[in-house]
XYZ file of N, CA and C in Angstrom:
60
model
N 0.850 -1.211 0.000
C 0.000 0.000 0.000
C 0.884 1.259 0.000
N 0.235 2.396 -0.133
C 0.991 3.668 -0.154
C 1.160 4.183 1.273
N 1.879 3.421 2.054
C 2.092 3.850 3.446
C 3.107 4.990 3.502
N 3.968 5.029 2.494
C 4.987 6.098 2.492
C 4.304 7.465 2.433
N 3.266 7.562 1.644
C 2.547 8.845 1.545
C 1.984 9.221 2.906
N 1.409 8.228 3.594
C 0.832 8.498 4.922
C 1.913 8.988 5.876
N 3.065 8.336 5.793
C 4.177 8.739 6.676
C 4.600 10.168 6.355
N 4.687 10.468 5.087
C 5.119 11.816 4.677
C 4.096 12.843 5.166
N 2.838 12.550 4.953
C 1.783 13.479 5.383
C 1.794 13.612 6.895
N 1.949 12.491 7.569
C 1.954 12.515 9.036
C 3.124 13.370 9.537
N 4.287 13.157 8.969
C 5.472 13.909 9.395
C 5.275 15.397 9.108
N 4.723 15.689 7.944
C 4.519 17.099 7.581
C 3.511 17.732 8.519
N 2.440 17.000 8.804
C 1.418 17.524 9.711
C 2.002 17.721 11.107
N 2.784 16.770 11.529
C 3.398 16.860 12.860
C 4.315 18.079 12.922
N 5.137 18.233 11.919
C 6.078 19.366 11.891
C 5.288 20.671 11.855
N 4.232 20.703 11.067
C 3.421 21.921 10.967
C 2.804 22.244 12.315
N 2.248 21.218 12.945
C 1.599 21.426 14.254
C 2.631 21.905 15.278
N 3.802 21.328 15.241
C 4.839 21.711 16.208
C 5.354 23.116 15.910
N 5.484 23.431 14.623
C 6.003 24.756 14.251
C 4.993 25.838 14.622
N 3.742 25.548 14.380
C 2.708 26.552 14.665
C 2.683 26.855 16.152
């Protein structure tokens, strides 16, 4: 499956949430 996309999105969301 496209788990890599989920990981990328999760990491980006996490970084965004932490940065904000």
